[in-house]
């Protein structure tokens, strides 16, 4: 059966999706142009036509994944509800027990970013945008007198560090149970907002 002819933008997106899947399966260091081409049944030359080098393909794949994650975060934080509900929804989605996909991908990305400047900029930009969006919603909640938080930016940094660390533990070592990890996440969020965990849970029901 003949392959459907795709536009340049559609072909590029198809290649990026395949690259993300191959990086998750094989790791940044091991993945090859040939792996992405083979997954789609296309030639190496076609992949290279769009991305000239493996390094550019990998950086573009992480940018693609980051944009998808940020779009979902903005959707969660843009809901017409309280700041507290939006924050908890975002934190639970981002946590390793939530619905966010690709923790293996991002752990690979963090490791590779130590050596790849282009990839380091992608992961740094994702981190910067995540923190800015969360900080803004915490500030909204403080202004609306939903909770107390004297340092929204600091609170987001601490929450992010906890979530990222738990993700490494859960992905690499299959650490604590899903239920226990969710408890820790709720406890951390409540603590940063000057609430008791029970009050946090009651407020978002």
mmCIF file of C-alpha atoms in Angstrom:
data_model
loop_
_atom_site.group_PDB
_atom_site.id
_atom_site.type_symbol
_atom_site.label_atom_id
_atom_site.label_comp_id
_atom_site.label_asym_id
_atom_site.label_seq_id
_atom_site.Cartn_x
_atom_site.Cartn_y
_atom_site.Cartn_z
ATOM 1 C CA UNK A 1 0.000 0.000 0.000
ATOM 2 C CA UNK A 2 1.371 3.433 -0.950
ATOM 3 C CA UNK A 3 2.180 5.831 1.875
ATOM 4 C CA UNK A 4 -0.046 8.900 2.195
ATOM 5 C CA UNK A 5 1.775 12.024 1.075
ATOM 6 C CA UNK A 6 2.224 14.347 4.025
ATOM 7 C CA UNK A 7 2.879 18.063 4.094
ATOM 8 C CA UNK A 8 6.268 19.213 5.349
ATOM 9 C CA UNK A 9 4.761 20.161 8.720
ATOM 10 C CA UNK A 10 2.925 16.830 9.034
ATOM 11 C CA UNK A 11 6.017 14.846 8.103
ATOM 12 C CA UNK A 12 8.107 16.780 10.596
ATOM 13 C CA UNK A 13 5.598 16.104 13.378
ATOM 14 C CA UNK A 14 5.497 12.415 12.482
ATOM 15 C CA UNK A 15 9.291 12.246 12.687
ATOM 16 C CA UNK A 16 9.313 14.072 16.024
ATOM 17 C CA UNK A 17 6.727 11.723 17.545
ATOM 18 C CA UNK A 18 8.767 8.747 16.405
ATOM 19 C CA UNK A 19 11.957 10.302 17.763
ATOM 20 C CA UNK A 20 10.341 10.822 21.186
ATOM 21 C CA UNK A 21 9.229 7.176 21.260
ATOM 22 C CA UNK A 22 12.670 5.927 20.247
ATOM 23 C CA UNK A 23 14.452 8.111 22.825
ATOM 24 C CA UNK A 24 12.132 6.790 25.554
ATOM 25 C CA UNK A 25 12.816 3.211 24.452
ATOM 26 C CA UNK A 26 16.549 3.417 23.742
ATOM 27 C CA UNK A 27 17.917 6.497 25.476
ATOM 28 C CA UNK A 28 19.516 9.594 23.975
ATOM 29 C CA UNK A 29 22.980 8.094 23.642
ATOM 30 C CA UNK A 30 21.856 4.900 21.921
ATOM 31 C CA UNK A 31 19.161 6.210 19.598
ATOM 32 C CA UNK A 32 20.138 6.520 15.928
ATOM 33 C CA UNK A 33 18.711 8.251 12.884
ATOM 34 C CA UNK A 34 18.176 4.742 11.504
ATOM 35 C CA UNK A 35 15.951 3.828 14.476
ATOM 36 C CA UNK A 36 13.585 6.719 13.781
ATOM 37 C CA UNK A 37 13.558 5.998 10.048
ATOM 38 C CA UNK A 38 12.911 2.292 10.602
ATOM 39 C CA UNK A 39 10.032 2.958 13.008
ATOM 40 C CA UNK A 40 8.232 4.857 10.248
ATOM 41 C CA UNK A 41 9.381 2.812 7.286
ATOM 42 C CA UNK A 42 11.179 5.748 5.668
ATOM 43 C CA UNK A 43 14.767 6.326 4.587
ATOM 44 C CA UNK A 44 17.560 7.764 6.726
ATOM 45 C CA UNK A 45 17.902 10.446 4.049
ATOM 46 C CA UNK A 46 14.350 11.665 4.693
ATOM 47 C CA UNK A 47 15.053 12.105 8.416
ATOM 48 C CA UNK A 48 18.312 13.904 7.640
ATOM 49 C CA UNK A 49 16.542 16.135 5.097
ATOM 50 C CA UNK A 50 14.383 17.515 7.913
ATOM 51 C CA UNK A 51 16.928 17.464 10.764
ATOM 52 C CA UNK A 52 20.442 17.277 9.208
ATOM 53 C CA UNK A 53 22.036 15.730 12.348
ATOM 54 C CA UNK A 54 21.063 13.455 15.216
ATOM 55 C CA UNK A 55 21.761 16.276 17.687
ATOM 56 C CA UNK A 56 19.273 18.573 15.937
ATOM 57 C CA UNK A 57 16.676 15.795 15.789
ATOM 58 C CA UNK A 58 17.037 15.064 19.504
ATOM 59 C CA UNK A 59 16.814 18.748 20.470
ATOM 60 C CA UNK A 60 13.736 19.193 18.268
ATOM 61 C CA UNK A 61 12.127 16.064 19.750
ATOM 62 C CA UNK A 62 12.537 17.391 23.278
ATOM 63 C CA UNK A 63 11.195 20.796 22.220
ATOM 64 C CA UNK A 64 8.156 19.040 20.730
ATOM 65 C CA UNK A 65 7.579 17.066 23.946
ATOM 66 C CA UNK A 66 8.063 20.202 26.067
ATOM 67 C CA UNK A 67 5.529 22.185 24.051
ATOM 68 C CA UNK A 68 2.981 19.400 24.471
ATOM 69 C CA UNK A 69 3.534 19.285 28.247
ATOM 70 C CA UNK A 70 3.329 23.075 28.573
ATOM 71 C CA UNK A 71 0.115 23.219 26.550
ATOM 72 C CA UNK A 72 -1.492 20.726 28.924
ATOM 73 C CA UNK A 73 -0.209 22.614 31.976
ATOM 74 C CA UNK A 74 -1.700 25.866 30.673
ATOM 75 C CA UNK A 75 -4.999 24.087 30.075
ATOM 76 C CA UNK A 76 -5.074 22.874 33.691
ATOM 77 C CA UNK A 77 -4.076 26.250 35.114
ATOM 78 C CA UNK A 78 -6.503 28.124 32.873
ATOM 79 C CA UNK A 79 -9.634 26.425 34.187
ATOM 80 C CA UNK A 80 -12.395 28.609 35.633
ATOM 81 C CA UNK A 81 -12.094 27.469 39.228
ATOM 82 C CA UNK A 82 -10.157 28.325 42.381
ATOM 83 C CA UNK A 83 -6.387 28.710 42.345
ATOM 84 C CA UNK A 84 -6.158 25.869 44.868
ATOM 85 C CA UNK A 85 -8.038 23.448 42.608
ATOM 86 C CA UNK A 86 -5.915 24.430 39.622
ATOM 87 C CA UNK A 87 -2.683 24.033 41.576
ATOM 88 C CA UNK A 88 -3.563 20.613 42.909
ATOM 89 C CA UNK A 89 -4.687 19.425 39.470
ATOM 90 C CA UNK A 90 -1.393 20.585 37.941
ATOM 91 C CA UNK A 91 0.747 19.078 40.680
ATOM 92 C CA UNK A 92 -1.070 15.738 40.587
ATOM 93 C CA UNK A 93 -0.807 15.614 36.796
ATOM 94 C CA UNK A 94 2.929 16.426 36.860
ATOM 95 C CA UNK A 95 3.735 14.053 39.725
ATOM 96 C CA UNK A 96 5.103 10.601 38.797
ATOM 97 C CA UNK A 97 1.820 9.039 39.928
ATOM 98 C CA UNK A 98 -0.238 11.290 37.651
ATOM 99 C CA UNK A 99 -1.172 11.203 33.967
ATOM 100 C CA UNK A 100 1.854 13.096 32.641
ATOM 101 C CA UNK A 101 3.742 10.858 30.259
ATOM 102 C CA UNK A 102 7.389 10.690 29.440
ATOM 103 C CA UNK A 103 9.229 10.741 32.763
ATOM 104 C CA UNK A 104 11.757 8.344 31.264
ATOM 105 C CA UNK A 105 12.145 10.798 28.390
ATOM 106 C CA UNK A 106 12.803 13.759 30.694
ATOM 107 C CA UNK A 107 15.219 11.870 32.916
ATOM 108 C CA UNK A 108 17.136 10.971 29.758
ATOM 109 C CA UNK A 109 16.973 14.618 28.734
ATOM 110 C CA UNK A 110 18.356 15.911 32.019
ATOM 111 C CA UNK A 111 21.286 13.525 31.821
ATOM 112 C CA UNK A 112 22.070 14.329 28.185
ATOM 113 C CA UNK A 113 21.689 18.080 28.810
ATOM 114 C CA UNK A 114 24.840 17.982 30.941
ATOM 115 C CA UNK A 115 26.787 17.467 27.700
ATOM 116 C CA UNK A 116 24.514 18.960 25.017
ATOM 117 C CA UNK A 117 24.082 22.772 25.150
ATOM 118 C CA UNK A 118 21.068 22.784 22.780
ATOM 119 C CA UNK A 119 19.261 20.191 24.862
ATOM 120 C CA UNK A 120 20.204 21.995 28.074
ATOM 121 C CA UNK A 121 18.456 25.111 26.761
ATOM 122 C CA UNK A 122 15.301 23.126 25.933
ATOM 123 C CA UNK A 123 15.055 21.542 29.379
ATOM 124 C CA UNK A 124 15.923 24.832 31.075
ATOM 125 C CA UNK A 125 13.199 26.656 29.125
ATOM 126 C CA UNK A 126 10.598 24.023 30.044
ATOM 127 C CA UNK A 127 11.574 24.311 33.708
ATOM 128 C CA UNK A 128 11.449 28.116 33.556
ATOM 129 C CA UNK A 129 7.974 28.182 31.987
ATOM 130 C CA UNK A 130 6.580 25.543 34.383
ATOM 131 C CA UNK A 131 7.806 27.515 37.398
ATOM 132 C CA UNK A 132 6.536 30.842 36.057
ATOM 133 C CA UNK A 133 3.049 29.461 35.403
ATOM 134 C CA UNK A 134 2.808 27.820 38.831
ATOM 135 C CA UNK A 135 4.165 30.889 40.604
ATOM 136 C CA UNK A 136 1.522 33.060 38.924
ATOM 137 C CA UNK A 137 -1.339 30.852 40.103
ATOM 138 C CA UNK A 138 -0.001 30.725 43.664
ATOM 139 C CA UNK A 139 0.154 34.528 43.648
ATOM 140 C CA UNK A 140 -3.468 34.593 42.446
ATOM 141 C CA UNK A 141 -4.501 32.327 45.322
ATOM 142 C CA UNK A 142 -2.698 34.502 47.858
ATOM 143 C CA UNK A 143 -4.381 37.637 46.451
ATOM 144 C CA UNK A 144 -7.779 35.919 46.676
ATOM 145 C CA UNK A 145 -7.042 34.945 50.306
ATOM 146 C CA UNK A 146 -7.389 31.223 49.516
ATOM 147 C CA UNK A 147 -4.141 30.390 51.319
ATOM 148 C CA UNK A 148 -0.907 31.919 52.594
ATOM 149 C CA UNK A 149 2.434 31.743 50.814
ATOM 150 C CA UNK A 150 5.001 34.479 51.451
ATOM 151 C CA UNK A 151 7.371 33.229 48.733
ATOM 152 C CA UNK A 152 5.514 31.748 45.709
ATOM 153 C CA UNK A 153 8.669 31.348 43.618
ATOM 154 C CA UNK A 154 10.464 29.541 46.429
ATOM 155 C CA UNK A 155 7.447 27.312 47.015
ATOM 156 C CA UNK A 156 7.380 26.295 43.352
ATOM 157 C CA UNK A 157 11.108 25.564 43.341
ATOM 158 C CA UNK A 158 10.761 23.283 46.374
ATOM 159 C CA UNK A 159 7.694 21.525 44.928
ATOM 160 C CA UNK A 160 9.426 21.012 41.592
ATOM 161 C CA UNK A 161 12.519 19.594 43.276
ATOM 162 C CA UNK A 162 10.339 17.130 45.214
ATOM 163 C CA UNK A 163 8.340 16.060 42.149
ATOM 164 C CA UNK A 164 11.423 15.649 39.967
ATOM 165 C CA UNK A 165 13.194 13.672 42.669
ATOM 166 C CA UNK A 166 10.188 11.404 43.209
ATOM 167 C CA UNK A 167 10.014 10.868 39.447
ATOM 168 C CA UNK A 168 13.595 9.605 39.389
ATOM 169 C CA UNK A 169 12.917 7.284 42.319
ATOM 170 C CA UNK A 170 9.666 5.928 40.858
ATOM 171 C CA UNK A 171 11.023 5.542 37.318
ATOM 172 C CA UNK A 172 14.473 4.169 38.073
ATOM 173 C CA UNK A 173 13.866 2.263 41.298
ATOM 174 C CA UNK A 174 10.094 1.662 41.574
ATOM 175 C CA UNK A 175 10.181 3.255 45.022
ATOM 176 C CA UNK A 176 7.158 3.997 47.231
ATOM 177 C CA UNK A 177 3.612 3.005 46.347
ATOM 178 C CA UNK A 178 1.433 5.259 44.205
ATOM 179 C CA UNK A 179 -0.881 6.008 47.145
ATOM 180 C CA UNK A 180 1.993 6.932 49.479
ATOM 181 C CA UNK A 181 3.603 9.142 46.884
ATOM 182 C CA UNK A 182 0.332 10.998 46.314
ATOM 183 C CA UNK A 183 0.098 11.589 50.072
ATOM 184 C CA UNK A 184 3.603 13.099 50.105
ATOM 185 C CA UNK A 185 2.736 15.368 47.195
ATOM 186 C CA UNK A 186 -0.458 16.586 48.883
ATOM 187 C CA UNK A 187 1.406 17.123 52.166
ATOM 188 C CA UNK A 188 4.105 19.170 50.415
ATOM 189 C CA UNK A 189 1.585 21.324 48.559
ATOM 190 C CA UNK A 190 -0.456 21.919 51.699
ATOM 191 C CA UNK A 191 2.665 22.844 53.674
ATOM 192 C CA UNK A 192 3.764 25.388 51.062
ATOM 193 C CA UNK A 193 0.300 26.988 51.117
ATOM 194 C CA UNK A 194 -0.001 27.145 54.899
ATOM 195 C CA UNK A 195 -2.771 24.518 54.999
ATOM 196 C CA UNK A 196 -3.352 21.200 56.707
ATOM 197 C CA UNK A 197 -3.457 18.281 54.285
ATOM 198 C CA UNK A 198 -7.028 17.472 55.324
ATOM 199 C CA UNK A 199 -8.080 21.072 54.635
ATOM 200 C CA UNK A 200 -6.444 20.943 51.210
ATOM 201 C CA UNK A 201 -8.279 17.729 50.286
ATOM 202 C CA UNK A 202 -11.595 19.063 51.584
ATOM 203 C CA UNK A 203 -11.204 22.277 49.613
ATOM 204 C CA UNK A 204 -10.646 20.557 46.274
ATOM 205 C CA UNK A 205 -13.424 17.954 46.502
#
